[in-house]
Coordinates of C-alpha atoms and ligand atoms in Angstrom, one line a residue:
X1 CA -18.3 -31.1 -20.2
X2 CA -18.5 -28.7 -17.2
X3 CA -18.2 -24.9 -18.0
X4 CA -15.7 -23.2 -15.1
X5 CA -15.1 -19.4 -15.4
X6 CA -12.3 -17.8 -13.5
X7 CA -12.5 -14.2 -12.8
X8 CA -9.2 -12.3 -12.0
X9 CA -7.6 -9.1 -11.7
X10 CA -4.2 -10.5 -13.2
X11 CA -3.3 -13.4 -14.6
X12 CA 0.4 -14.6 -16.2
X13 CA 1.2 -14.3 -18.6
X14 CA 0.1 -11.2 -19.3
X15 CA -0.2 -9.3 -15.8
X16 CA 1.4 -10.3 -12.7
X17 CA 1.8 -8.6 -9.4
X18 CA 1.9 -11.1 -6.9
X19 CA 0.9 -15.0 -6.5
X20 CA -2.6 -14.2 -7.6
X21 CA -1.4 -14.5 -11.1
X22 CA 0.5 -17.4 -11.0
X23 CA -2.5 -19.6 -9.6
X24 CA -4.9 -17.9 -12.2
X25 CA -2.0 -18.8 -14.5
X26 CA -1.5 -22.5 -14.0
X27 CA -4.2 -23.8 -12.8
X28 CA -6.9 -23.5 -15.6
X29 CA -4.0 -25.4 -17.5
X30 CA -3.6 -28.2 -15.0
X31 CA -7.8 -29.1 -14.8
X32 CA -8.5 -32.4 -17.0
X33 CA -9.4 -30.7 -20.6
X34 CA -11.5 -33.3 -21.2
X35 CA -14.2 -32.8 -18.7
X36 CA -13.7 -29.0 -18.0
X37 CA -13.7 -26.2 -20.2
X38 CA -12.6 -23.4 -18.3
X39 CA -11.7 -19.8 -19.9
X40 CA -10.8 -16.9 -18.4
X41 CA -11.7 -13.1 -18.0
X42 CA -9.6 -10.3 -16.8
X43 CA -9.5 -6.4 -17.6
X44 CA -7.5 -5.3 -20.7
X45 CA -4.8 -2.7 -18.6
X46 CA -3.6 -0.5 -21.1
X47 CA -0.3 -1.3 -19.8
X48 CA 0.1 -4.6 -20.8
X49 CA 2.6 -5.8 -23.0
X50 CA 2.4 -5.1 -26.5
X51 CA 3.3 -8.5 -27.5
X52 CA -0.1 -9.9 -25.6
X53 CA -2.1 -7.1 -27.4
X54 CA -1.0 -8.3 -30.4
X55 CA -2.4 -11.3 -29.8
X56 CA -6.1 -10.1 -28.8
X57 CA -8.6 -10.3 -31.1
X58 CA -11.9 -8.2 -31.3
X59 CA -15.4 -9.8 -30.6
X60 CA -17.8 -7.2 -30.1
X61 CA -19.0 -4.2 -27.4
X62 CA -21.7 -3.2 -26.2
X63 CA -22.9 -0.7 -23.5
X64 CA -23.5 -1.3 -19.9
X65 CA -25.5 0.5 -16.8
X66 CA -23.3 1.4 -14.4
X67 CA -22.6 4.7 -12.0
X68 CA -25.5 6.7 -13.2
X69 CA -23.6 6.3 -16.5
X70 CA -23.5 4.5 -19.7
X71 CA -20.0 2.9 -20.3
X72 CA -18.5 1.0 -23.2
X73 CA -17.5 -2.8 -22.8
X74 CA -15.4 -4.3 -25.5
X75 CA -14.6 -7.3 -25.6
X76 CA -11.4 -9.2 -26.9
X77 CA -10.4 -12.8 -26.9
X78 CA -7.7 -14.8 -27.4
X79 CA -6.8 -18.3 -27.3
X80 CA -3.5 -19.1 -25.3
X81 CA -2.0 -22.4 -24.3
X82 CA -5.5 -24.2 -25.4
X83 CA -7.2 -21.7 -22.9
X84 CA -9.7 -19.3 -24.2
X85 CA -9.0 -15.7 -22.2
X86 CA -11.4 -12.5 -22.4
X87 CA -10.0 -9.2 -21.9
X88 CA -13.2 -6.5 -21.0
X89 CA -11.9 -3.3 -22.4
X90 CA -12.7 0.0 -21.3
X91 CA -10.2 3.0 -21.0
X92 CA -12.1 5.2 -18.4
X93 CA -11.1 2.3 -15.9
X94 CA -8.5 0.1 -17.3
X95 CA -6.1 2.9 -18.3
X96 CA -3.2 2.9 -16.0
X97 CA 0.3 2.0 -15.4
X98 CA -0.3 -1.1 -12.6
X99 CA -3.4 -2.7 -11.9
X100 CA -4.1 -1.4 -8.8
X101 CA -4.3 2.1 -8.1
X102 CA -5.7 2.3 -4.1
X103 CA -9.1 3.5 -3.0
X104 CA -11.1 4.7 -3.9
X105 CA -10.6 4.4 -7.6
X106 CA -10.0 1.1 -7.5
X107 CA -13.7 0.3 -6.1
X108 CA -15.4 1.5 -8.6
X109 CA -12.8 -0.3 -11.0
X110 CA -13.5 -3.5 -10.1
X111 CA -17.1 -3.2 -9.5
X112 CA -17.4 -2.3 -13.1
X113 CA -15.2 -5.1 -14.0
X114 CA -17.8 -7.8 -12.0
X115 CA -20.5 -6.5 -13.6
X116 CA -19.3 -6.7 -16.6
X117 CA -17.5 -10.1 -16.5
X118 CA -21.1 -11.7 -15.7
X119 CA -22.9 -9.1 -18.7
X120 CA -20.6 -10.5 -21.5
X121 CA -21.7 -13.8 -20.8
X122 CA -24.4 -14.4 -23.3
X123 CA -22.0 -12.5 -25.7
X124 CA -19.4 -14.7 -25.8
X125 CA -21.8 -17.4 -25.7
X126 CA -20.8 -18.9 -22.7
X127 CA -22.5 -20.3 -19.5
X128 CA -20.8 -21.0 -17.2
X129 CA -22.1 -23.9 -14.4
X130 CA -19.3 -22.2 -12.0
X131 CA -17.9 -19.2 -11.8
X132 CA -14.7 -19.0 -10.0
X133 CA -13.8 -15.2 -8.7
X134 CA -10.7 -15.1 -7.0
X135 CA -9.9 -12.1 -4.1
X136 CA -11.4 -8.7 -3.3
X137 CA -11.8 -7.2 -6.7
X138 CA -13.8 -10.2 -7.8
X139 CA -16.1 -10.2 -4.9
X140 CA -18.8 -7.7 -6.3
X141 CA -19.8 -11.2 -8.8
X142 CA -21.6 -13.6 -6.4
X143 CA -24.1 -10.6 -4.9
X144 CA -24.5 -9.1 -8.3
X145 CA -25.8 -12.5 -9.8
X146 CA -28.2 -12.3 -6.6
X147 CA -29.6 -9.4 -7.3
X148 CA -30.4 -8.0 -10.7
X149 CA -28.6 -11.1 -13.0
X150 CA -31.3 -13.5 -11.1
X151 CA -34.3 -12.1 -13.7
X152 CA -32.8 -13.5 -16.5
X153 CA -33.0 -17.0 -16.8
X154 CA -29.4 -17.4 -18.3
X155 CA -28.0 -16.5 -15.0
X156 CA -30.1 -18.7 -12.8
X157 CA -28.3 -21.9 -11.2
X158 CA -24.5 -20.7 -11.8
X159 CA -22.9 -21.6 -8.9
X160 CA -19.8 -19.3 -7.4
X161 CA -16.8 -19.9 -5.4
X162 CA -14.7 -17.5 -3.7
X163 CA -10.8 -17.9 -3.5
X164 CA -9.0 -15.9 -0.7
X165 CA -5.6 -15.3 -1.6
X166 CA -5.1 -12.7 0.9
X167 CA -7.5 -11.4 3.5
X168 CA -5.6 -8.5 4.2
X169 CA -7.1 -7.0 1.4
X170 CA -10.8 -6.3 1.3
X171 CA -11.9 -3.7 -0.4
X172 CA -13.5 -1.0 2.1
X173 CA -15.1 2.2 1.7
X174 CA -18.1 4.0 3.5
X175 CA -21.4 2.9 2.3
X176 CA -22.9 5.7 0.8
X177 CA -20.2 6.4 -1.8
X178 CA -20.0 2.4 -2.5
X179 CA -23.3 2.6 -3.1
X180 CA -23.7 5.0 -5.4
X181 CA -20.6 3.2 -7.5
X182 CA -21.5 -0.2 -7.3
X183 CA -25.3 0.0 -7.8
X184 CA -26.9 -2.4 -5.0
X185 CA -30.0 -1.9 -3.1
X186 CA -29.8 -0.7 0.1
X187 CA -30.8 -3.9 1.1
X188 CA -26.9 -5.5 0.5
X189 CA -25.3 -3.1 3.2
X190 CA -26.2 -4.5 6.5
X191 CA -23.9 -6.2 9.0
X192 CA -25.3 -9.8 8.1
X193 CA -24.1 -9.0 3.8
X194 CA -21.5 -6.2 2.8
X195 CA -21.9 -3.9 5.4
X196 CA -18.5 -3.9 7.7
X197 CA -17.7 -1.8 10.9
X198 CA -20.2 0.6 9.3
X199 CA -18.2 0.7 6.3
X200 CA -18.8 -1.1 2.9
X201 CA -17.1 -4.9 2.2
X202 CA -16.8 -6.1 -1.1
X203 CA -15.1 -9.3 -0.2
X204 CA -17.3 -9.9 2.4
X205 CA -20.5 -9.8 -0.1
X206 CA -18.5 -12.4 -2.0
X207 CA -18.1 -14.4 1.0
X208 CA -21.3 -14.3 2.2
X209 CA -23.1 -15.0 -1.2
X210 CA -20.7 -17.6 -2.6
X211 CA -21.7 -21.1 -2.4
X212 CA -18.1 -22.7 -1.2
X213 CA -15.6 -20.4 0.0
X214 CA -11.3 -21.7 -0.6
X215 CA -8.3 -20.3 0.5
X216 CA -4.6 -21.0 -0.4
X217 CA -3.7 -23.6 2.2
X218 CA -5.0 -25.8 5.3
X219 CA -3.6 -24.0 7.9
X220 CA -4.6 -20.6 6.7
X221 CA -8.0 -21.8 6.7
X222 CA -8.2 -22.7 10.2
X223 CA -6.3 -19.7 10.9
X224 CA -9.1 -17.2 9.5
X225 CA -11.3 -18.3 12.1
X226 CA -9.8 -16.5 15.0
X227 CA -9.4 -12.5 15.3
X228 CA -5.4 -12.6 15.0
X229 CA -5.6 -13.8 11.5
X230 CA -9.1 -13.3 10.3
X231 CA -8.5 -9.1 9.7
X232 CA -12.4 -8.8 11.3
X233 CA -13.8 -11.8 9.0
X234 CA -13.4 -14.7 11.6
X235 CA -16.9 -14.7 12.9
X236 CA -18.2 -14.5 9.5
X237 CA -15.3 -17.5 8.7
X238 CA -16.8 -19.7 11.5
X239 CA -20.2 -19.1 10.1
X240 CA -19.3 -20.3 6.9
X241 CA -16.7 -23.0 8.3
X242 CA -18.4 -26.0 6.3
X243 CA -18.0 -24.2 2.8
X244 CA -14.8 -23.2 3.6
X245 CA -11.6 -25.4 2.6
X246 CA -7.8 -24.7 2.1
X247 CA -6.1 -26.1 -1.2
X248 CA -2.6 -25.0 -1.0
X249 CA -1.2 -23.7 -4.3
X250 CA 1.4 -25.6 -6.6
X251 CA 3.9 -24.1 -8.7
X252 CA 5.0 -24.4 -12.0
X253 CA 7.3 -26.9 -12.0
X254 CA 8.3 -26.3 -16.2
X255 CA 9.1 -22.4 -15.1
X256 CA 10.6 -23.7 -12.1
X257 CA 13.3 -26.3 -12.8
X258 CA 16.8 -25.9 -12.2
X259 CA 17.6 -29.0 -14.5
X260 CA 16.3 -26.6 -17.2
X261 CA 16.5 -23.0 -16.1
X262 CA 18.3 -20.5 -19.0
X263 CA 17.9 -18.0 -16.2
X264 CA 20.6 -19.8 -13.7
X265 CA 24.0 -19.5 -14.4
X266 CA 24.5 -23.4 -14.0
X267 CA 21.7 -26.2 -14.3
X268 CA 21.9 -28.9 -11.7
X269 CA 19.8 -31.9 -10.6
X270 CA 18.9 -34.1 -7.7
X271 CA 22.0 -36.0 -8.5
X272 CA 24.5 -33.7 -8.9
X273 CA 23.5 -30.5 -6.8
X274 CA 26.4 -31.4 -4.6
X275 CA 29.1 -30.1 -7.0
X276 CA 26.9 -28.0 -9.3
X277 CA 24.5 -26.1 -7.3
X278 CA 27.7 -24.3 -5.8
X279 CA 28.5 -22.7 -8.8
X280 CA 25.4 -20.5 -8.6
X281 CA 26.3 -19.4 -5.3
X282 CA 30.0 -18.5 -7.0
X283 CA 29.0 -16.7 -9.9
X284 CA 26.1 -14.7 -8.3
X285 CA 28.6 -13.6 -5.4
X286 CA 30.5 -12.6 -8.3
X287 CA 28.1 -10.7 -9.7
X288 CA 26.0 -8.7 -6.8
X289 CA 29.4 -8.0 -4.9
X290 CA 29.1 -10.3 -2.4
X291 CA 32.7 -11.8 -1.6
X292 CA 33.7 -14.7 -3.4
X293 CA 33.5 -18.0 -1.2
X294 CA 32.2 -21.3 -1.8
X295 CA 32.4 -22.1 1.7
X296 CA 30.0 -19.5 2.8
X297 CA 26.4 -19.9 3.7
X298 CA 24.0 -18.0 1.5
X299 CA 20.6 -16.8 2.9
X300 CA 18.4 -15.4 0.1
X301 CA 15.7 -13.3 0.6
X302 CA 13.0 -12.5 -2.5
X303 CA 9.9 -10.7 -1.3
X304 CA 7.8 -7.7 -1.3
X305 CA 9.2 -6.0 1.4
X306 CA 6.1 -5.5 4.2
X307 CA 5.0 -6.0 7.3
X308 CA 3.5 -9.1 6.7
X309 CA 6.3 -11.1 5.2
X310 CA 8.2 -10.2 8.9
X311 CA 10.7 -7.5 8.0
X312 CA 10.3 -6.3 11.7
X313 CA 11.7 -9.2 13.3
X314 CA 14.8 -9.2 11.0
X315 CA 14.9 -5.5 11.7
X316 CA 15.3 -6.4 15.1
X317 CA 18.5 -8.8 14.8
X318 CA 20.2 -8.5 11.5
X319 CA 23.2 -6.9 13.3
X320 CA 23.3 -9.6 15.1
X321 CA 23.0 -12.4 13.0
X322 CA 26.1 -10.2 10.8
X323 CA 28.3 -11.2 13.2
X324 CA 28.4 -14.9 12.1
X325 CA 30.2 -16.2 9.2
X326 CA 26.9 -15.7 6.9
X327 CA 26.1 -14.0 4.0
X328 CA 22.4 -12.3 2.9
X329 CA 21.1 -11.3 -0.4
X330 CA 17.9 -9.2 -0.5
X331 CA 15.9 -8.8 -3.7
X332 CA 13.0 -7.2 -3.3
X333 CA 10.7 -3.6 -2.9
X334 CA 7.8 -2.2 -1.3
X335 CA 7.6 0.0 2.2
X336 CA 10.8 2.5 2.0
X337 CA 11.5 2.2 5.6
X338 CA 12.6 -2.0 4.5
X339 CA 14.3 -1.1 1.6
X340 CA 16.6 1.5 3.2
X341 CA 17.4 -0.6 5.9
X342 CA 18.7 -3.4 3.7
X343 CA 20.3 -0.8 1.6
X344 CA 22.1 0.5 5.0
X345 CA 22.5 -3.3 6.4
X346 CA 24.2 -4.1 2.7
X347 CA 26.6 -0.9 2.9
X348 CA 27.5 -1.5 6.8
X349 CA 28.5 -4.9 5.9
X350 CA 29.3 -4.8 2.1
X351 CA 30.7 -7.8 1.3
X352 CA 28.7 -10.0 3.2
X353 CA 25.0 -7.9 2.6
X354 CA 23.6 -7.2 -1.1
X355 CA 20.7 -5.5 -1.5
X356 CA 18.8 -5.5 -4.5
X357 CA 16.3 -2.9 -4.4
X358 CA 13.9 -4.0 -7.5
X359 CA 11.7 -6.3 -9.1
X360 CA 13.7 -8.9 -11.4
X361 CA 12.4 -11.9 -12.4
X362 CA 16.0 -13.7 -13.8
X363 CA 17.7 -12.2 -10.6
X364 CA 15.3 -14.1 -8.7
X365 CA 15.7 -17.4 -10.2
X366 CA 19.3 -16.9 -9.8
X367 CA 19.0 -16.8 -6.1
X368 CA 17.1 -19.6 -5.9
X369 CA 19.7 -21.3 -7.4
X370 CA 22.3 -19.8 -5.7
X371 CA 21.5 -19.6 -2.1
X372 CA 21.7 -21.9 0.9
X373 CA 18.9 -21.1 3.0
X374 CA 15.8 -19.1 2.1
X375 CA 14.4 -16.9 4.6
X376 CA 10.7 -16.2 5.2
X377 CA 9.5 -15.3 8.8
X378 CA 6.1 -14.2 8.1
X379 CA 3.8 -12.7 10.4
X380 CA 1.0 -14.8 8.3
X381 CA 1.3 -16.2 5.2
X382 CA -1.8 -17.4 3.1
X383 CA 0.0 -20.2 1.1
X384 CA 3.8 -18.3 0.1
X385 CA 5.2 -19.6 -3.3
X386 CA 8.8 -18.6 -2.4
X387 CA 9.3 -21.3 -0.5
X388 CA 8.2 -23.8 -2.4
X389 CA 10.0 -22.9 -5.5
X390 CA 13.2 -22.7 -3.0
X391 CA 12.7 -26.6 -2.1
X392 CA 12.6 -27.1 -5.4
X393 CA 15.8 -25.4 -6.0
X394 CA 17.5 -27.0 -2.7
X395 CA 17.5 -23.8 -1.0
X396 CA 16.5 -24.6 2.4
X397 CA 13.4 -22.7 3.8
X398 CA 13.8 -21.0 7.2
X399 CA 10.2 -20.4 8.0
X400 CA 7.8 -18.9 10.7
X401 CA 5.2 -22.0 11.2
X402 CA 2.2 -20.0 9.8
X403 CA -0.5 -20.3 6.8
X404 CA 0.9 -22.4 3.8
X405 CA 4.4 -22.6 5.1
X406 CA 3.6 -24.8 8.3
X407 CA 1.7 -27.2 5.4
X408 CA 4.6 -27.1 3.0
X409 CA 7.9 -27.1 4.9
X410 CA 8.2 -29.9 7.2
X411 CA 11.0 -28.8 10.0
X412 CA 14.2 -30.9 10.5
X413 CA 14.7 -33.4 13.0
X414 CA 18.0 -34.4 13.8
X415 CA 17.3 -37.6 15.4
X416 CA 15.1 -39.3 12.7
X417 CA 17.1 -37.4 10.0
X418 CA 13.5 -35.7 8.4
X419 CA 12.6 -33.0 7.3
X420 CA 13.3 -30.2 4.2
X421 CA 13.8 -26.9 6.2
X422 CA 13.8 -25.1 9.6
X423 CA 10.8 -23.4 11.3
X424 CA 9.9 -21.7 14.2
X425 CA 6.9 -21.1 16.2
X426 CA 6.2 -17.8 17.5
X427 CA 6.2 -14.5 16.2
X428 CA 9.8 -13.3 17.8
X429 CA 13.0 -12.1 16.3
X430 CA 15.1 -14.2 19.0
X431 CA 13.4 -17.0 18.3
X432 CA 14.0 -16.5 14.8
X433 CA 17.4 -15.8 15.4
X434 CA 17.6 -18.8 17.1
X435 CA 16.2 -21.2 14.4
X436 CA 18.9 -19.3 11.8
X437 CA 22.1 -20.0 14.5
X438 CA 20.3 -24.2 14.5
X439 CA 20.7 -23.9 10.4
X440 CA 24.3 -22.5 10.4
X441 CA 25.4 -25.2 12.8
X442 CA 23.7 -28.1 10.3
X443 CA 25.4 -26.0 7.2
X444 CA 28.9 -25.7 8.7
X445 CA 29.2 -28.9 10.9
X446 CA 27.5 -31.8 9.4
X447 CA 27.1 -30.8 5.8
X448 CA 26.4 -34.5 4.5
X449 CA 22.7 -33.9 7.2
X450 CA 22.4 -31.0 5.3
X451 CA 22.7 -32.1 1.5
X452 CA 20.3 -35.0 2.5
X453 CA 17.8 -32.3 3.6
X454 CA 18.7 -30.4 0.3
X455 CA 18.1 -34.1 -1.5
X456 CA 14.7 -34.6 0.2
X457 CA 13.3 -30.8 0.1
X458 CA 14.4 -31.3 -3.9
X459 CA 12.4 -34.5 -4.4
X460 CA 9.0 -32.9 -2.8
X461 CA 6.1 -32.7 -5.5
X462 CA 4.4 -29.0 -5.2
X463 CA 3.2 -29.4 -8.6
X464 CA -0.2 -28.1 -9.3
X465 CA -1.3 -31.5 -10.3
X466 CA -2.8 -32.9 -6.8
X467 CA -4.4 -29.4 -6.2
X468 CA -5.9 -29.1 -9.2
X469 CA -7.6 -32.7 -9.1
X470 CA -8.9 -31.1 -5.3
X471 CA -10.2 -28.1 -7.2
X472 CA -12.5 -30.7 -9.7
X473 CA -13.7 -31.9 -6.4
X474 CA -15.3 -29.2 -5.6
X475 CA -16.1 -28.1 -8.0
X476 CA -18.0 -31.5 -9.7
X477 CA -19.4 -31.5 -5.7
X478 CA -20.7 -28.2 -6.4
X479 CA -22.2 -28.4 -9.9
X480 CA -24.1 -32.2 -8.9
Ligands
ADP501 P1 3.1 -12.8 -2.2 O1 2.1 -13.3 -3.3 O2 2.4 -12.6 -0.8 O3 3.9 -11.6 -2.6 P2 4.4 -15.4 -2.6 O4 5.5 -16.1 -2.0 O5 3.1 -16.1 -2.7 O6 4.1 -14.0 -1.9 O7 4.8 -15.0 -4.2 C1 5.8 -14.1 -4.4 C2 6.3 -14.3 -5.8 O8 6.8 -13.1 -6.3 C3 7.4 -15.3 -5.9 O9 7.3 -16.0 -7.1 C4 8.7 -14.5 -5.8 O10 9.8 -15.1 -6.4 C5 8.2 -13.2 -6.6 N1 8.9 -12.0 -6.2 C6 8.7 -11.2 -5.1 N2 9.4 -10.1 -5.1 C7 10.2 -10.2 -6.2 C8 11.2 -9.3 -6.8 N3 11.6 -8.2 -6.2 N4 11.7 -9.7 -8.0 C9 11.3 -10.9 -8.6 N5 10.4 -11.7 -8.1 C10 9.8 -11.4 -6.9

């Protein structure tokens, strides 16, 4: 039996903020339980549900070194889905309303949260042959077990891998003050470990002390290499490039099913999307005070709303592309400047624009369900699990060719009659534009093209299985 620990700052069901949580989610529950035991550990935020507290019971505490100080570490377990989770508990750091709070708070947050992850260890009574941390707040583990953790024998031989999710986010801060948090010689902050245009780089220390290094998809992997994607990484990317390898995320496909979705106001299949799936679009138009019309094509959008998912480019042209016999829904928050702009595009065009400025999980299945197209221009896009829960759904994604969605949404050609969505190439509203006006056409002139695409982007598998048997490659590669 191998022993596989995954470190995480969230983790569904009991914390989600973004995509994070959904891979730290599924995929302990996808690896073959009878080989791997893999638990999980993640902070205990005092915000989290009642109904998941209930659940956690108490296994000991004990006290820690850390920041000049001596801090408490509780820990609590509970058993969920045949998973065992660990929830380190300590209200100096963990209470809060979200998990993340910005710098510099959250450095010394999350470096207490490494250290203790790897202290608890012998508590729990588990050791693990892998420990698999996952983003910036995780990255503190693989240079802590190099340093101090390597003079007790327990420690030695565990073997780390580091997941990028997003490499946007780093975890930066000058040097002196991140070293007086974290606790690390000054040995660790030089340019060749965590030190970083003179600042300090807790990914980076994960990245260089990790034995393989993942990320969410192929293409993203190749892209980190070069400066446009690699956020000041790349060089240390192509060092690394033989312990680095992209495994694009699945989804759930249980959550995810409109055969079985209570959230959508009418199930439908492979079979019979061509009447049913319509119905969503009705109802929801009904709803969100769009204008009632079958006939209409639907673009959904459901995003944070940032730079990064490529608000600027539909900035640029939605009054344009409001002049065609489309309609838009926009469900979604984050950087005000977006969400007033949809709110203005929605009442300069009510009817035919609905913004919906929040975070809802049922609206969002409903627009899956109910939407045409599904639109995702991003400026670069690790592995994106909007677009793979709209083929599922047979909303067809209209993509920028970037990251996961160049690996997951194969464009359509007309002339072989392939494909399971649009894409573009370069980073340009026009051209985005462009690809939108080529989707209308297909939608409003030669609708049996489009419900074959519909038909073949609902028959892809983006299940986790196939991932997950990549993951026990490397890791069974890694552990010998
Ligand atoms: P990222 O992790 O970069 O935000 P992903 O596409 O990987 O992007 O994952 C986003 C997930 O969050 C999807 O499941 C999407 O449906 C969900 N989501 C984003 N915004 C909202 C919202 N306002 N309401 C409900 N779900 C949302």
């Amino acid at each position: 039996m191998k022993k596989i620990l995954f470190v995480a700052s969230e983790c569904l069901p009991f914390v989600k903020t973004g995509g994070l949580a959904d891979v730290v989610g599924s995929l302990p529950q996808c690896l073959d339980k009878e080989n791997y035991d893999c638990r999980v550990i993640m902070p205990l935020y005092s915000f989290m549900a009642q109904k998941w507290k209930d659940m956690l019971e108490y296994k000991t505490h004990f006290y820690m070194d850390f920041n000049w100080n001596s801090y408490y570490v509780g820990i609590m377990e509970c058993e969920y889905e045949g998973i065992k989770y660990y929830f380190i508990d300590n209200q100096d750091y963990f209470t809060c309303d979200k998990p993340y709070a910005g710098m510099p708070y959250d450095i010394g947050r999350f470096a207490f949260f490494s250290k203790a992850a790897l202290s608890i260890l012998p508590s729990i009574d588990f050791r693990p042959d892998l420990i698999h941390c996952h983003d910036w707040q995780t990255g503190l583990i693989p240079v802590y077990l190099n340093d101090s953790f390597q003079a007790n024998e327990f420690y030695r031989g565990i073997k780390t891998v580091m997941t990028i999710h997003n490499l946007k986010f780093q975890g930066v801060w000058d040097i002196r003050t991140m070293k007086d948090i974290v606790g690390l010689p000054d040995y660790y902050f030089t340019p060749d470990k965590l030190e970083f245009n003179r600042d300090a780089n807790m990914l980076k220390g994960g990245l260089v002390y990790c034995d393989a290094i993942t990320t969410v998809s192929d293409t993203y992997a190749e892209e980190i290499k070069i400066p446009y994607y690699g956020e000041g990484l790349d060089g240390l990317m192509r060092a690394r490039q033989h312990d680095l390898r992209g495994i694009v995320n699945g989804i759930d496909y249980h959550m995810w099913n409109p055969e079985t979705d209570k959230l959508i106001y009418k199930n439908y299949s492979v079979e019979n999307f061509r009447k049913e799936k319509v119905k969503n679009k009705t109802a929801l138009q009904a709803d969100i005070g769009l204008d009632v019309d079958p006939k209409a094509m639907l673009i959904g959008i459901v995003s944070r709303l940032t730079d990064q998912k490529g608000f600027d480019l539909i900035a640029y042209v939605m009054d344009e592309m409001c002049q065609d016999a489309v309609q838009f829904v926009i469900l979604g928050t984050g950087e005000e400047r977006y969400e007033n702009m949809f709110r203005h595009f929605a009442w300069k065009y009510g009817g035919r624009v609905s913004a919906q400025i929040y975070y809802n999980e049922a609206l969002s299945h409903k627009i899956y369900a109910a939407s045409d197209a599904f639109l995702m221009p991003s400026q670069f896009e690790p592995c994106g699990l909007s677009q793979l829960i709209s083929l599922r759904y047979g909303s067809l994604p209209i993509v920028r060719e970037t990251g996961g969605l160049k690996d997951t949404v194969q464009p359509y050609n007309e002339y072989e009659s392939t494909g399971t969505g649009f894409s573009f190439v370069n980073y340009n509203a026009h051209e985005m534009m462009g690809t939108v006006r080529y989707a209308e056409k297909v939608f409003y002139d030669n609708k049996r093209e489009w419900n074959k695409m519909v038909e073949r982007a609902m028959n892809k598998d983006f299940s986790w299985e196939s991932s997950a048997l990549k993951y026990q490659e490397l890791y069974d590669w890694l552990i010998g």
